[in-house]
Amino acid sequence: MMPKDSEEQLNNESGAEAVREASADAEKELEEAKKKAEEYLASWQRTQADFMNYKRRTEQEKQDLGKYANATLFCDILPVLDDLERALDHIPEKYARHDWVEGVRLVERKFKNVLEKQGVKPVCALGMSFDPNLHEAIRQEKGEEGTVIGEVQKGYTLHDRLIRPSRVIVGSGEEEKAEEPEVDETPEE
């Protein structure tokens, strides 16, 4: 049999060892819990950032949808405006001063004003450098290289977005030669 002091000392030592082990286990569990909490926090922050980006993107899409919702309608109406402009450009001179012609010109101006109020504007083309983002080249002719020298069909933008490119004629770089009158080089008598 062991003396009581030795037994008590052994119990104290094994109790202290058990406390140390329990403390180490508790610290290990605490560290694991902290790591999980940090992972959850990071995951939550990523999810929150993703949600904010999603919310911002959907708001932008809503704005764009409202802003450009009528683009198809405008594309369908523009050929009517083209026909109206062509008709007015080809009115014979003897009818140009009639009241009905002025009335049709007034309708054309109103039509253009309504489109402009909705954000539809013509693309500048004639005399500009050819830009494939705004212009569609349909042929080349003699003229300054890379410059739009003719416009076959106007292009239009809706706010800042191209809805129809200008159909243009682009200069090929060959200069047009002015025809000089022939001079008779025979000596006068």
mmCIF file of C-alpha atoms in Angstrom:
data_model
loop_
_atom_site.group_PDB
_atom_site.id
_atom_site.type_symbol
_atom_site.label_atom_id
_atom_site.label_comp_id
_atom_site.label_asym_id
_atom_site.label_seq_id
_atom_site.Cartn_x
_atom_site.Cartn_y
_atom_site.Cartn_z
ATOM 1 C CA MET A 1 0.000 0.000 0.000
ATOM 2 C CA MET A 2 1.086 3.499 -0.779
ATOM 3 C CA PRO A 3 1.332 6.148 1.828
ATOM 4 C CA LYS A 4 -1.490 8.621 1.801
ATOM 5 C CA ASP A 5 0.764 11.527 0.870
ATOM 6 C CA SER A 6 2.122 9.685 -2.121
ATOM 7 C CA GLU A 7 -1.325 8.700 -3.189
ATOM 8 C CA GLU A 8 -2.551 12.259 -2.812
ATOM 9 C CA GLN A 9 0.439 13.579 -4.701
ATOM 10 C CA LEU A 10 -0.196 11.071 -7.476
ATOM 11 C CA ASN A 11 -3.859 12.079 -7.622
ATOM 12 C CA ASN A 12 -2.844 15.767 -7.710
ATOM 13 C CA GLU A 13 -0.330 15.152 -10.477
ATOM 14 C CA SER A 14 -2.753 13.106 -12.549
ATOM 15 C CA GLY A 15 -5.441 15.750 -11.886
ATOM 16 C CA ALA A 16 -3.078 18.499 -12.968
ATOM 17 C CA GLU A 17 -2.163 16.476 -16.052
ATOM 18 C CA ALA A 18 -5.862 15.981 -16.803
ATOM 19 C CA VAL A 19 -6.452 19.733 -16.394
ATOM 20 C CA ARG A 20 -3.510 20.479 -18.731
ATOM 21 C CA GLU A 21 -4.846 18.025 -21.298
ATOM 22 C CA ALA A 22 -8.355 19.450 -21.008
ATOM 23 C CA SER A 23 -6.934 22.944 -21.297
ATOM 24 C CA ALA A 24 -4.924 21.981 -24.401
ATOM 25 C CA ASP A 25 -8.005 20.342 -25.906
ATOM 26 C CA ALA A 26 -10.067 23.432 -25.116
ATOM 27 C CA GLU A 27 -7.425 25.683 -26.738
ATOM 28 C CA LYS A 28 -7.344 23.439 -29.800
ATOM 29 C CA GLU A 29 -11.148 23.542 -30.032
ATOM 30 C CA LEU A 30 -11.067 27.312 -29.542
ATOM 31 C CA GLU A 31 -8.519 27.688 -32.390
ATOM 32 C CA GLU A 32 -10.645 25.481 -34.663
ATOM 33 C CA ALA A 33 -13.740 27.489 -33.748
ATOM 34 C CA LYS A 34 -11.861 30.762 -34.495
ATOM 35 C CA LYS A 35 -10.750 29.393 -37.899
ATOM 36 C CA LYS A 36 -14.310 28.346 -38.732
ATOM 37 C CA ALA A 37 -15.620 31.741 -37.618
ATOM 38 C CA GLU A 38 -13.046 33.490 -39.844
ATOM 39 C CA GLU A 39 -13.998 31.254 -42.781
ATOM 40 C CA TYR A 40 -17.695 31.971 -42.214
ATOM 41 C CA LEU A 41 -17.005 35.693 -41.966
ATOM 42 C CA ALA A 42 -14.938 35.682 -45.175
ATOM 43 C CA SER A 43 -17.629 33.642 -46.937
ATOM 44 C CA TRP A 44 -20.331 36.024 -45.733
ATOM 45 C CA GLN A 45 -18.319 39.052 -46.878
ATOM 46 C CA ARG A 46 -17.821 37.494 -50.347
ATOM 47 C CA THR A 47 -21.526 36.695 -50.546
ATOM 48 C CA GLN A 48 -22.415 40.236 -49.500
ATOM 49 C CA ALA A 49 -20.042 41.686 -52.134
ATOM 50 C CA ASP A 50 -21.491 39.350 -54.786
ATOM 51 C CA PHE A 51 -25.003 40.444 -53.839
ATOM 52 C CA MET A 52 -24.075 44.131 -54.031
ATOM 53 C CA ASN A 53 -22.517 43.582 -57.475
ATOM 54 C CA TYR A 54 -25.629 41.674 -58.592
ATOM 55 C CA LYS A 55 -27.879 44.446 -57.300
ATOM 56 C CA ARG A 56 -25.804 47.128 -59.065
ATOM 57 C CA ARG A 57 -25.773 45.128 -62.309
ATOM 58 C CA THR A 58 -29.550 44.545 -62.279
ATOM 59 C CA GLU A 59 -30.177 48.247 -61.604
ATOM 60 C CA GLN A 60 -27.953 49.117 -64.590
ATOM 61 C CA GLU A 61 -29.795 46.580 -66.746
ATOM 62 C CA LYS A 62 -33.135 48.096 -65.725
ATOM 63 C CA GLN A 63 -31.907 51.561 -66.653
ATOM 64 C CA ASP A 64 -30.557 50.328 -69.997
ATOM 65 C CA LEU A 65 -33.783 48.481 -70.717
ATOM 66 C CA GLY A 66 -35.783 51.643 -70.123
ATOM 67 C CA LYS A 67 -33.327 53.760 -72.068
ATOM 68 C CA TYR A 68 -33.105 51.480 -75.122
ATOM 69 C CA ALA A 69 -36.516 49.772 -75.043
ATOM 70 C CA ASN A 70 -37.728 51.621 -78.129
ATOM 71 C CA ALA A 71 -34.651 50.936 -80.278
ATOM 72 C CA THR A 72 -36.482 48.384 -82.422
ATOM 73 C CA LEU A 73 -39.383 50.785 -82.962
ATOM 74 C CA PHE A 74 -37.000 53.557 -84.001
ATOM 75 C CA CYS A 75 -35.184 51.212 -86.408
ATOM 76 C CA ASP A 76 -38.552 50.431 -87.994
ATOM 77 C CA ILE A 77 -39.481 54.140 -88.245
ATOM 78 C CA LEU A 78 -36.167 55.404 -89.684
ATOM 79 C CA PRO A 79 -36.828 54.051 -93.228
ATOM 80 C CA VAL A 80 -40.071 56.084 -93.244
ATOM 81 C CA LEU A 81 -38.055 59.216 -92.398
ATOM 82 C CA ASP A 82 -35.556 58.294 -95.144
ATOM 83 C CA ASP A 83 -38.387 58.041 -97.682
ATOM 84 C CA LEU A 84 -39.842 61.360 -96.551
ATOM 85 C CA GLU A 85 -36.454 63.089 -96.884
ATOM 86 C CA ARG A 86 -35.863 61.543 -100.326
ATOM 87 C CA ALA A 87 -39.290 62.663 -101.502
ATOM 88 C CA LEU A 88 -38.663 66.219 -100.313
ATOM 89 C CA ASP A 89 -35.222 66.279 -101.971
ATOM 90 C CA HIS A 90 -36.758 65.354 -105.338
ATOM 91 C CA ILE A 91 -39.683 67.776 -105.521
ATOM 92 C CA PRO A 92 -39.680 69.483 -108.915
ATOM 93 C CA GLU A 93 -38.818 73.177 -108.809
ATOM 94 C CA LYS A 94 -42.225 74.245 -110.091
ATOM 95 C CA TYR A 95 -43.890 72.716 -106.986
ATOM 96 C CA ALA A 96 -41.270 73.753 -104.408
ATOM 97 C CA ARG A 97 -43.156 76.914 -103.338
ATOM 98 C CA HIS A 98 -46.570 75.296 -102.901
ATOM 99 C CA ASP A 99 -48.148 75.338 -99.463
ATOM 100 C CA TRP A 100 -48.573 71.566 -99.365
ATOM 101 C CA VAL A 101 -44.804 71.118 -99.862
ATOM 102 C CA GLU A 102 -44.153 73.452 -96.936
ATOM 103 C CA GLY A 103 -46.673 71.426 -94.923
ATOM 104 C CA VAL A 104 -44.795 68.213 -95.685
ATOM 105 C CA ARG A 105 -41.497 69.905 -94.716
ATOM 106 C CA LEU A 106 -43.114 70.933 -91.436
ATOM 107 C CA VAL A 107 -44.169 67.305 -90.823
ATOM 108 C CA GLU A 108 -40.579 66.194 -91.515
ATOM 109 C CA ARG A 109 -39.185 68.731 -89.013
ATOM 110 C CA LYS A 110 -41.688 67.651 -86.356
ATOM 111 C CA PHE A 111 -40.845 64.016 -86.999
ATOM 112 C CA LYS A 112 -37.129 64.742 -86.531
ATOM 113 C CA ASN A 113 -37.809 66.781 -83.359
ATOM 114 C CA VAL A 114 -39.835 63.954 -81.819
ATOM 115 C CA LEU A 115 -37.040 61.464 -82.544
ATOM 116 C CA GLU A 116 -34.434 63.845 -81.135
ATOM 117 C CA LYS A 117 -36.441 64.323 -77.923
ATOM 118 C CA GLN A 118 -36.402 60.538 -77.534
ATOM 119 C CA GLY A 119 -32.592 60.506 -77.913
ATOM 120 C CA VAL A 120 -32.348 59.546 -81.606
ATOM 121 C CA LYS A 121 -29.706 61.623 -83.370
ATOM 122 C CA PRO A 122 -28.100 61.378 -86.815
ATOM 123 C CA VAL A 123 -24.480 60.250 -87.103
ATOM 124 C CA CYS A 124 -22.138 62.801 -88.682
ATOM 125 C CA ALA A 125 -20.511 61.196 -91.675
ATOM 126 C CA LEU A 126 -19.841 63.480 -94.657
ATOM 127 C CA GLY A 127 -16.279 64.820 -94.572
ATOM 128 C CA MET A 128 -15.380 62.785 -91.470
ATOM 129 C CA SER A 129 -12.731 60.087 -91.218
ATOM 130 C CA PHE A 130 -14.186 56.644 -91.847
ATOM 131 C CA ASP A 131 -15.008 54.945 -88.543
ATOM 132 C CA PRO A 132 -16.145 51.305 -88.807
ATOM 133 C CA ASN A 133 -17.929 51.711 -85.476
ATOM 134 C CA LEU A 134 -20.241 54.333 -87.000
ATOM 135 C CA HIS A 135 -20.046 53.864 -90.755
ATOM 136 C CA GLU A 136 -20.638 51.025 -93.196
ATOM 137 C CA ALA A 137 -18.592 51.476 -96.367
ATOM 138 C CA ILE A 138 -20.494 50.399 -99.457
ATOM 139 C CA ARG A 139 -17.900 51.475 -102.015
ATOM 140 C CA GLN A 140 -14.781 53.521 -102.665
ATOM 141 C CA GLU A 141 -14.358 56.340 -105.126
ATOM 142 C CA LYS A 142 -11.684 58.844 -105.989
ATOM 143 C CA GLY A 143 -11.139 61.233 -103.122
ATOM 144 C CA GLU A 144 -9.150 61.790 -99.952
ATOM 145 C CA GLU A 145 -8.138 58.413 -98.550
ATOM 146 C CA GLY A 146 -10.106 57.233 -95.514
ATOM 147 C CA THR A 147 -12.528 60.165 -95.655
ATOM 148 C CA VAL A 148 -16.266 59.822 -96.133
ATOM 149 C CA ILE A 149 -17.003 61.557 -99.434
ATOM 150 C CA GLY A 150 -20.650 60.540 -99.794
ATOM 151 C CA GLU A 151 -23.534 59.358 -97.664
ATOM 152 C CA VAL A 152 -26.038 56.936 -99.163
ATOM 153 C CA GLN A 153 -28.086 56.437 -95.987
ATOM 154 C CA LYS A 154 -27.928 58.353 -92.704
ATOM 155 C CA GLY A 155 -26.932 56.526 -89.559
ATOM 156 C CA TYR A 156 -28.486 57.130 -86.168
ATOM 157 C CA THR A 157 -27.651 56.721 -82.494
ATOM 158 C CA LEU A 158 -30.049 56.236 -79.607
ATOM 159 C CA HIS A 159 -28.516 58.115 -76.688
ATOM 160 C CA ASP A 160 -24.923 56.828 -76.931
ATOM 161 C CA ARG A 161 -25.605 53.534 -78.740
ATOM 162 C CA LEU A 162 -25.503 53.087 -82.524
ATOM 163 C CA ILE A 163 -28.818 51.757 -83.811
ATOM 164 C CA ARG A 164 -28.067 52.114 -87.527
ATOM 165 C CA PRO A 165 -24.670 52.793 -89.145
ATOM 166 C CA SER A 166 -24.292 55.367 -91.902
ATOM 167 C CA ARG A 167 -23.923 53.739 -95.306
ATOM 168 C CA VAL A 168 -21.120 55.722 -96.913
ATOM 169 C CA ILE A 169 -18.769 56.116 -99.846
ATOM 170 C CA VAL A 170 -15.119 56.346 -98.799
ATOM 171 C CA GLY A 171 -12.263 58.050 -100.619
ATOM 172 C CA SER A 172 -9.717 55.634 -102.131
ATOM 173 C CA GLY A 173 -6.748 57.981 -102.027
ATOM 174 C CA GLU A 174 -6.750 58.707 -105.729
ATOM 175 C CA GLU A 175 -7.221 62.399 -106.299
ATOM 176 C CA GLU A 176 -9.831 63.543 -108.745
ATOM 177 C CA LYS A 177 -8.174 65.272 -111.668
ATOM 178 C CA ALA A 178 -9.829 68.430 -112.830
ATOM 179 C CA GLU A 179 -10.296 68.323 -116.542
ATOM 180 C CA GLU A 180 -8.342 71.103 -118.158
ATOM 181 C CA PRO A 181 -9.635 72.550 -121.385
ATOM 182 C CA GLU A 182 -7.523 71.619 -124.343
ATOM 183 C CA VAL A 183 -5.493 74.489 -125.668
ATOM 184 C CA ASP A 184 -4.878 74.721 -129.366
ATOM 185 C CA GLU A 185 -1.112 74.921 -129.687
ATOM 186 C CA THR A 186 -1.003 75.977 -133.278
ATOM 187 C CA PRO A 187 0.768 79.266 -133.811
ATOM 188 C CA GLU A 188 -1.332 82.236 -134.770
ATOM 189 C CA GLU A 189 -0.746 83.829 -138.113
#
